[in-house]
JSON list of C-alpha atoms in Angstrom, two decimals:
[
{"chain": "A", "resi": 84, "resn": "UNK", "atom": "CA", "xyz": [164.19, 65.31, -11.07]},
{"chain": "A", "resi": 85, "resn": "UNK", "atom": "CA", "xyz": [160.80, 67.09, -12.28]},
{"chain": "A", "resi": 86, "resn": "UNK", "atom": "CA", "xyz": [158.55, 64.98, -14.53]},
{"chain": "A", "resi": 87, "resn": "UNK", "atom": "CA", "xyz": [159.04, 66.32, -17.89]},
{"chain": "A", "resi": 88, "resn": "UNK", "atom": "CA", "xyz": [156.43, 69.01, -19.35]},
{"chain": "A", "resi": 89, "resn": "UNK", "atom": "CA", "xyz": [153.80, 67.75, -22.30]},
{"chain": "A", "resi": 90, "resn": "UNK", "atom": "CA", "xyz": [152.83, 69.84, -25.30]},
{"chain": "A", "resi": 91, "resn": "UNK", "atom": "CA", "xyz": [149.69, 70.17, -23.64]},
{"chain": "A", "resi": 92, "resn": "UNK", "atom": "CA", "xyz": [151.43, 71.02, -20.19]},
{"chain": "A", "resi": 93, "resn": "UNK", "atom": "CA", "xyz": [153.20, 73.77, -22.41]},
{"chain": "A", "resi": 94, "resn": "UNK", "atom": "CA", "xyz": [150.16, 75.06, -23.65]},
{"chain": "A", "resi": 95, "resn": "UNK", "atom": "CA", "xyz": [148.60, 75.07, -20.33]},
{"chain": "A", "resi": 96, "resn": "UNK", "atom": "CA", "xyz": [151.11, 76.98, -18.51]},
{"chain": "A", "resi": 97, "resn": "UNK", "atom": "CA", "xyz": [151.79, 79.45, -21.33]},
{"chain": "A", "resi": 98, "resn": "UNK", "atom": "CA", "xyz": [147.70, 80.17, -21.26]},
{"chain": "A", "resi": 99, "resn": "UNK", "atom": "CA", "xyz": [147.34, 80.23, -17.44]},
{"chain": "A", "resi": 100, "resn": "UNK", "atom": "CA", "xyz": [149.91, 83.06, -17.96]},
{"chain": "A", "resi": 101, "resn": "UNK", "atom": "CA", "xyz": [147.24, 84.93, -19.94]},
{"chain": "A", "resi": 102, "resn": "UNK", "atom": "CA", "xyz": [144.43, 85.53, -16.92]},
{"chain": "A", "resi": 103, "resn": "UNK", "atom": "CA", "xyz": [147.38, 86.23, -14.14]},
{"chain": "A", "resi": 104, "resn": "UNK", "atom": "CA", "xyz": [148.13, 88.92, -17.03]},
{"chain": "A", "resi": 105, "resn": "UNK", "atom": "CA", "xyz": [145.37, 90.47, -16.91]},
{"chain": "A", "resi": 106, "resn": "UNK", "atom": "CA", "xyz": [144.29, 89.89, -13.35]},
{"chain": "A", "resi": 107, "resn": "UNK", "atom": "CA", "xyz": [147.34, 91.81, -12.57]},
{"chain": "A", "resi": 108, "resn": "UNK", "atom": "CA", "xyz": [147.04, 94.75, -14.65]},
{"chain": "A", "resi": 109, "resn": "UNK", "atom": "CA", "xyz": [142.95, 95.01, -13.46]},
{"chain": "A", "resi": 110, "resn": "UNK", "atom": "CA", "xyz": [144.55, 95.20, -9.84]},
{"chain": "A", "resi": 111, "resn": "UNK", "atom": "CA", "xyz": [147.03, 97.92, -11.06]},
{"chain": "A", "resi": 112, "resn": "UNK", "atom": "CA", "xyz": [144.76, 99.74, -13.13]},
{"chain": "A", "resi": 113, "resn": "UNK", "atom": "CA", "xyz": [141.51, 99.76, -11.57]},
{"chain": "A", "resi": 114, "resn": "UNK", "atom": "CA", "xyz": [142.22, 98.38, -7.89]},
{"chain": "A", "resi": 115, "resn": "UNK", "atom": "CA", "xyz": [140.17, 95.25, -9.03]},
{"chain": "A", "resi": 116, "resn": "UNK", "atom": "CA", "xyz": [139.08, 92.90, -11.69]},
{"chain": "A", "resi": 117, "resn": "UNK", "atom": "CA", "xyz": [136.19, 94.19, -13.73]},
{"chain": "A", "resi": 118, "resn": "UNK", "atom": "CA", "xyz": [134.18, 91.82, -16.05]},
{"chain": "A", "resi": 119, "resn": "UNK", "atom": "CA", "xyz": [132.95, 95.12, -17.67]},
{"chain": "A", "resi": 120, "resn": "UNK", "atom": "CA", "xyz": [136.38, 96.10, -18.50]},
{"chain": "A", "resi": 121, "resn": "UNK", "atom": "CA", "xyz": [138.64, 94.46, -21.78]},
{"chain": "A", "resi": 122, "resn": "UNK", "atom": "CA", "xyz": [141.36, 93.21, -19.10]},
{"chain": "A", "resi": 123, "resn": "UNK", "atom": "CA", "xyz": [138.07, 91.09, -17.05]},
{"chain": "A", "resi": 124, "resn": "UNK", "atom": "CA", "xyz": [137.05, 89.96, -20.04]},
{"chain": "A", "resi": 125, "resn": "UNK", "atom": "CA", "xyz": [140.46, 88.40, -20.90]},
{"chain": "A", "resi": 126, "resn": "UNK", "atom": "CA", "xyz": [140.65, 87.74, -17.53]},
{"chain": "A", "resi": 127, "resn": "UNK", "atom": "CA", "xyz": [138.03, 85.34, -17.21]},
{"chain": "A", "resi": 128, "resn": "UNK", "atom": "CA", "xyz": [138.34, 83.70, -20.95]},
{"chain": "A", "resi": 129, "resn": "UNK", "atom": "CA", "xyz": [141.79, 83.24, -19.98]},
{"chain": "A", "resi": 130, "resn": "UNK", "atom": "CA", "xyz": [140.99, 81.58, -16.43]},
{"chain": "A", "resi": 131, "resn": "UNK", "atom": "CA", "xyz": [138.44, 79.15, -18.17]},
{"chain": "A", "resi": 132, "resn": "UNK", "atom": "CA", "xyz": [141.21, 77.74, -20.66]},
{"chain": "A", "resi": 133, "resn": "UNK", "atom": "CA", "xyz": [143.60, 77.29, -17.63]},
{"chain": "A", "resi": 134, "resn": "UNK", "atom": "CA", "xyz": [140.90, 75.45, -15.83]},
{"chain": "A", "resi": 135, "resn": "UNK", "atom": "CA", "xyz": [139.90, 73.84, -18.53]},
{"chain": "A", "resi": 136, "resn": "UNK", "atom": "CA", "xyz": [143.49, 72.64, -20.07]},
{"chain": "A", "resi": 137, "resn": "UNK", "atom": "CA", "xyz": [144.00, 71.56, -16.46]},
{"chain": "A", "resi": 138, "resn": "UNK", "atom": "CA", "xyz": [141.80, 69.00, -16.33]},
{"chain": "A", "resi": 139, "resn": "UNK", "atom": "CA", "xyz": [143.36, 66.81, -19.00]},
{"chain": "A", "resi": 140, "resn": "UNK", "atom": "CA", "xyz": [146.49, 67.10, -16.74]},
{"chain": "A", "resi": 141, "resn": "UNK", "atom": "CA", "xyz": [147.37, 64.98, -14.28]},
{"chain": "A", "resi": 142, "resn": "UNK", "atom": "CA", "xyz": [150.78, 63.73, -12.47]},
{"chain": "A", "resi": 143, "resn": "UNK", "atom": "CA", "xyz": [149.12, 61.05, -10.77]},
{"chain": "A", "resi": 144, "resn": "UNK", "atom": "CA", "xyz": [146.71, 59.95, -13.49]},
{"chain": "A", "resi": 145, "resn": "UNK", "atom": "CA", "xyz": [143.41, 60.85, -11.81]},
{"chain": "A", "resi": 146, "resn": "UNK", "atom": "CA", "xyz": [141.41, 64.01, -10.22]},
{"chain": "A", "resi": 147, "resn": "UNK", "atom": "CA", "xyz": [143.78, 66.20, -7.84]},
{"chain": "A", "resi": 148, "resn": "UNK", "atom": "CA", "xyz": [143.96, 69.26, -5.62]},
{"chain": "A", "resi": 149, "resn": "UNK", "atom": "CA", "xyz": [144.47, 71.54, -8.83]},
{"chain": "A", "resi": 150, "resn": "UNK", "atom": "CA", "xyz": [141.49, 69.68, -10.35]},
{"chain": "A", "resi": 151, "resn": "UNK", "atom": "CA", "xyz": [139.46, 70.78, -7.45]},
{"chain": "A", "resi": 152, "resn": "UNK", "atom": "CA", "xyz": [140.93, 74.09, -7.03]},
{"chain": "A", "resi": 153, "resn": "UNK", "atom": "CA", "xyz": [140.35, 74.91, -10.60]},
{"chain": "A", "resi": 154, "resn": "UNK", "atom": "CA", "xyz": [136.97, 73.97, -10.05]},
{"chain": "A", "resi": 155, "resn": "UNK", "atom": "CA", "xyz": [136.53, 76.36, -6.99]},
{"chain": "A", "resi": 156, "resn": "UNK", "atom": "CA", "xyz": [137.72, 79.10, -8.93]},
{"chain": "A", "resi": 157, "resn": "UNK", "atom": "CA", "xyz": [134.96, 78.57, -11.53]},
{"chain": "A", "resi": 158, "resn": "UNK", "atom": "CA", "xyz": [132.66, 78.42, -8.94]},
{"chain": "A", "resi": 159, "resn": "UNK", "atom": "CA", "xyz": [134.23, 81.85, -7.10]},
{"chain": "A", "resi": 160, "resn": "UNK", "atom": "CA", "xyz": [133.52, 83.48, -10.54]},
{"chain": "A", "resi": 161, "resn": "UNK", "atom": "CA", "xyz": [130.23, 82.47, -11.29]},
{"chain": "A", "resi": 162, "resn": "UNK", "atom": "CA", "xyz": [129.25, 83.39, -8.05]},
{"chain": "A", "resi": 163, "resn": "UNK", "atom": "CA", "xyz": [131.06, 86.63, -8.29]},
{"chain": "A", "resi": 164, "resn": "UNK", "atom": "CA", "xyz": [128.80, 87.30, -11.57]},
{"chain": "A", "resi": 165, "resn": "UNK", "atom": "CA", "xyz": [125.68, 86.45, -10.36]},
{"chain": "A", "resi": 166, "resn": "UNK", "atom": "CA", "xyz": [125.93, 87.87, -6.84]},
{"chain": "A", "resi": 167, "resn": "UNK", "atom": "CA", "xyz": [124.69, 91.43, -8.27]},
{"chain": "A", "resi": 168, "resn": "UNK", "atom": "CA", "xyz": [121.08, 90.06, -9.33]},
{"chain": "A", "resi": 169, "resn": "UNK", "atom": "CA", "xyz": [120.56, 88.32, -6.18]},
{"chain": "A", "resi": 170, "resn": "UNK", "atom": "CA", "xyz": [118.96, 91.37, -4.44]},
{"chain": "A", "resi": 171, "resn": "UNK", "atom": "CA", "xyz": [118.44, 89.63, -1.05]},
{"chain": "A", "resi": 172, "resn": "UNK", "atom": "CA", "xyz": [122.19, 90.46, -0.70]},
{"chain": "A", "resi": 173, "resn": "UNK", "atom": "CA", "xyz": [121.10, 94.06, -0.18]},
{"chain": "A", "resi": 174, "resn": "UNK", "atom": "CA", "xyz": [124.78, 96.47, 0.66]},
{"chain": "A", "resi": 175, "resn": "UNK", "atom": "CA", "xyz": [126.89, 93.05, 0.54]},
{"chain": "A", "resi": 176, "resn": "UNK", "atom": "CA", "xyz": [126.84, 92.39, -3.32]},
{"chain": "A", "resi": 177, "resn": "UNK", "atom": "CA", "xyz": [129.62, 94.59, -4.61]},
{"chain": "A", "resi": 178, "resn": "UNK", "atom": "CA", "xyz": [132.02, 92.81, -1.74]},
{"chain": "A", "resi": 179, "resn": "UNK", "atom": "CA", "xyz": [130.70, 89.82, -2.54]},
{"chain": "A", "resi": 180, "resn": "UNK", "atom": "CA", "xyz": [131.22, 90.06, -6.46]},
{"chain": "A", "resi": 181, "resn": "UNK", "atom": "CA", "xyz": [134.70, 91.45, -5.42]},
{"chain": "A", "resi": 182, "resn": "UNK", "atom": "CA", "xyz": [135.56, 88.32, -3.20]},
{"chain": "A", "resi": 183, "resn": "UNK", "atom": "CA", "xyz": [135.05, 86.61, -5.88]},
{"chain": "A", "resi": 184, "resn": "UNK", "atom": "CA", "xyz": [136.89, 87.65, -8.36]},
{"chain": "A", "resi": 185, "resn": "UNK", "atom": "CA", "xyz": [139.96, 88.17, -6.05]},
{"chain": "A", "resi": 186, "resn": "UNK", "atom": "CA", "xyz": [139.31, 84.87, -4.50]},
{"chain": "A", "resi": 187, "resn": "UNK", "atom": "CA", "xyz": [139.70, 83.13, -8.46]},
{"chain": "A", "resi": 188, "resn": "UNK", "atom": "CA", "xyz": [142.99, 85.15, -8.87]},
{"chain": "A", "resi": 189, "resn": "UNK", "atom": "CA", "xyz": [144.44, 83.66, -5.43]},
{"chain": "A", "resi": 190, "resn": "UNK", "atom": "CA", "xyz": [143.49, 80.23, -6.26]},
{"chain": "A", "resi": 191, "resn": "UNK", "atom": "CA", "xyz": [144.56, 80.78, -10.14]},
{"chain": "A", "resi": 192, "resn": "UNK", "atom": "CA", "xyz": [148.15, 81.22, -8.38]},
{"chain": "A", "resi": 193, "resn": "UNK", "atom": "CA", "xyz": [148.23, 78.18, -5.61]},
{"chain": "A", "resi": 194, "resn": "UNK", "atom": "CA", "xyz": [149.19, 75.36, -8.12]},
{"chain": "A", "resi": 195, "resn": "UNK", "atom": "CA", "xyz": [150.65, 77.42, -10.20]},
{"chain": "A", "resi": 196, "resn": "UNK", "atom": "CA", "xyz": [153.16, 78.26, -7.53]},
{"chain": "A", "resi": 197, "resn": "UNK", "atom": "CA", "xyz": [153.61, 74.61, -6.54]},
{"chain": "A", "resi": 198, "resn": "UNK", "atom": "CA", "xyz": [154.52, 73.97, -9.96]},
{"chain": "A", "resi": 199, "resn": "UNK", "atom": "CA", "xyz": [156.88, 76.51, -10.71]},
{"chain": "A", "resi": 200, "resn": "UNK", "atom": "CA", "xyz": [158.84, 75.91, -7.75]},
{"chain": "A", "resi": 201, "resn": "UNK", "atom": "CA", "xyz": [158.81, 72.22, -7.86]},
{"chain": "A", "resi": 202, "resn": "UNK", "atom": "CA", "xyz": [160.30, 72.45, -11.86]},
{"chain": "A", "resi": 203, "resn": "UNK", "atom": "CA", "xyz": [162.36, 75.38, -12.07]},
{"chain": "A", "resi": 204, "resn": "UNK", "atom": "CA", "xyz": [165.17, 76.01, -12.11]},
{"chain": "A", "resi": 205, "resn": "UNK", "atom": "CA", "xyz": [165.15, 72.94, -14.58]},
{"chain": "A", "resi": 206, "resn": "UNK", "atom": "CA", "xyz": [168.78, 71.30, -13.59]},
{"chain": "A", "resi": 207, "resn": "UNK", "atom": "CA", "xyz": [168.04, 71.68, -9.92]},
{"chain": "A", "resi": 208, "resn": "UNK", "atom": "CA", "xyz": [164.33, 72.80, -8.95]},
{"chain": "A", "resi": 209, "resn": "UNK", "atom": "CA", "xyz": [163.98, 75.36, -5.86]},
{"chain": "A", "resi": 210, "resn": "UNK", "atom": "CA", "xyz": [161.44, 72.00, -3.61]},
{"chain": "A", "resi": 211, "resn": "UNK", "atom": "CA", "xyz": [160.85, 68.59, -3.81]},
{"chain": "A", "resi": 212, "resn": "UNK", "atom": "CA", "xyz": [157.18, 68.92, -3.93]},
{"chain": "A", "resi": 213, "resn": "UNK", "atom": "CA", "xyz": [154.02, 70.26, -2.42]},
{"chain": "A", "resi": 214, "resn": "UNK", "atom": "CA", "xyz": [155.28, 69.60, 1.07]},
{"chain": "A", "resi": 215, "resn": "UNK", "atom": "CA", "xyz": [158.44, 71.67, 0.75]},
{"chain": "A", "resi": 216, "resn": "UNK", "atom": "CA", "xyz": [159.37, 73.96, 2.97]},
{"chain": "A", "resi": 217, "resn": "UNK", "atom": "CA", "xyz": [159.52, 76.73, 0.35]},
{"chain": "A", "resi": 218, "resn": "UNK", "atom": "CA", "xyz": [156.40, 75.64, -1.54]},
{"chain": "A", "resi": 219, "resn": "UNK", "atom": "CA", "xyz": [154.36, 75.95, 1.92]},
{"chain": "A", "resi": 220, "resn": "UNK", "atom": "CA", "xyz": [156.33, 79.29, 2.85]},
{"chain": "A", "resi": 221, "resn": "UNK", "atom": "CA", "xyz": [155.81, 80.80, -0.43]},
{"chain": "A", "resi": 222, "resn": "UNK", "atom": "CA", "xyz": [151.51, 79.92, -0.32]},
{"chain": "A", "resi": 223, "resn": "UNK", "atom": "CA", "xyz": [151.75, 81.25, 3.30]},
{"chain": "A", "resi": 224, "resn": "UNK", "atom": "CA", "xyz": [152.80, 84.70, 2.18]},
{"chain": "A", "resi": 225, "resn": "UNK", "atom": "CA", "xyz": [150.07, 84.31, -0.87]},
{"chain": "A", "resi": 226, "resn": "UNK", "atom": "CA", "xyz": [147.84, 83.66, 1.53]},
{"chain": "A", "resi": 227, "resn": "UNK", "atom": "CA", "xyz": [148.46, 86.74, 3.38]},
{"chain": "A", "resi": 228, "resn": "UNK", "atom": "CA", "xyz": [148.60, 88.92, 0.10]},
{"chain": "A", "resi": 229, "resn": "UNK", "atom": "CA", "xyz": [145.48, 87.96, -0.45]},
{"chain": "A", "resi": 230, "resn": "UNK", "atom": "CA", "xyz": [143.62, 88.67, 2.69]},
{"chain": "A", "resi": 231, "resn": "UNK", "atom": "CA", "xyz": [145.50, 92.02, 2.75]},
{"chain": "A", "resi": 232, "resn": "UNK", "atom": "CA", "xyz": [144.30, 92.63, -0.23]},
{"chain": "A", "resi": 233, "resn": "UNK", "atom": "CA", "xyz": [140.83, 91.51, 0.12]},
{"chain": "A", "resi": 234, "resn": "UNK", "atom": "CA", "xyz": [141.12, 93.83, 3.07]},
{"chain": "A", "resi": 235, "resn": "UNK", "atom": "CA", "xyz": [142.06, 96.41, 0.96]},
{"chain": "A", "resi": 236, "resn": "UNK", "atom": "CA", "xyz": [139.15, 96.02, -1.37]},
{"chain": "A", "resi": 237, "resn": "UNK", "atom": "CA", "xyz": [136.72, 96.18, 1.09]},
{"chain": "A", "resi": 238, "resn": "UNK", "atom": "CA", "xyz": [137.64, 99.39, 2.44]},
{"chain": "A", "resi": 239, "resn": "UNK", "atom": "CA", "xyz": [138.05, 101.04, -0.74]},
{"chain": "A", "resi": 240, "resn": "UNK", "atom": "CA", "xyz": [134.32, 99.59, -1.63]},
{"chain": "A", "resi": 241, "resn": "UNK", "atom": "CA", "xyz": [132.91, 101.28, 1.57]},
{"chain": "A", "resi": 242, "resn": "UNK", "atom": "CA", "xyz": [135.11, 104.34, 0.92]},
{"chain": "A", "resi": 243, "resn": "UNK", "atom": "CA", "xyz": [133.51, 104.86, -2.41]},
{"chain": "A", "resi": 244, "resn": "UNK", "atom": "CA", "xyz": [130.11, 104.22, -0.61]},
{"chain": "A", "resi": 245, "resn": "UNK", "atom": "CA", "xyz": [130.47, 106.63, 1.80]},
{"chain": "A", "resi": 246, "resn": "UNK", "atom": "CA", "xyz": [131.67, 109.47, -0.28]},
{"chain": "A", "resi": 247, "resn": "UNK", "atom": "CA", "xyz": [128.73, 108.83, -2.66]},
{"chain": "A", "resi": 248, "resn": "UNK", "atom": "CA", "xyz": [126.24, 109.05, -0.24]},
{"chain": "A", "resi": 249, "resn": "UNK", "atom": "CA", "xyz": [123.84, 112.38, -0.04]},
{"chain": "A", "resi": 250, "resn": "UNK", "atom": "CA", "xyz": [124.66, 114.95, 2.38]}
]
């Protein structure tokens, strides 16, 4: 049986719904997520309460992969930010900034899939735990979304490039 949800686990999950929100429509509408747009702006106040709330959860009662992945995602988007001033960089900052970004919204989703299919449904949850079969098949095929995508990214980026250069 899953441990029971707090208030605060309510609140938590219920707000980390807010940045994959708007993560997803920025990768519908404009083929990425934009800080200059309203949805990357929601986007990343969003992901900052779910890191945030995160931290004052804890099954185990002490600092855990989530902890750390929520931390990495911070760190993916302030690097994603700053990447465009660091002119050293040279052609390699918009894929860069990109990674970023993308690379938050993958790790946004890796305890967030753990944790949906490790409590729902409620009477009889889909895995036991992280090491379930499911759990690990399901992140596999994240995984590969995400490099596919990141793939994707990239060659749109250098698409654009190319078809904005001078003749």
């Amino acid at each position: 049986m899953p441990h029971p949800i707090s208030a605060l686990g309510a609140f938590h999950t219920i707000a980390s719904l807010v940045p994959l929100g708007a993560g997803l429509y920025g990768f519908i509408r404009y083929r990425k997520i934009d800080s200059g747009t309203q949805s990357g702006k929601v986007y990343l106040a969003g992901l900052a309460v779910s890191v945030f709330t995160s931290f004052a959860l804890s099954s185990n009662g002490g600092f855990n992969a989530g902890h750390a992945l929520g931390i990495l995602a911070l760190l993916a988007i302030s690097g994603a930010l700053s990447v465009s001033r660091i002119s050293v960089l040279g052609r390699a900052r918009p894929y860069l900034s990109q990674f970023g970004f993308t690379f938050s919204f993958f790790l946004l989703l890796v305890p967030g899939i753990n944790e949906t299919l490790t409590r729902l449904p409620v009477a009889h949850p889909l895995a036991d735990g992280p090491e379930s079969d499911i759990v690990r098949g399901t992140l596999a095929a994240w995984l590969g979304i995400f490099v596919l995508g990141s793939a994707l990214q990239f060659w749109r980026i250098r698409s654009q490039r190319r078809s904005a250069r001078p003749v």
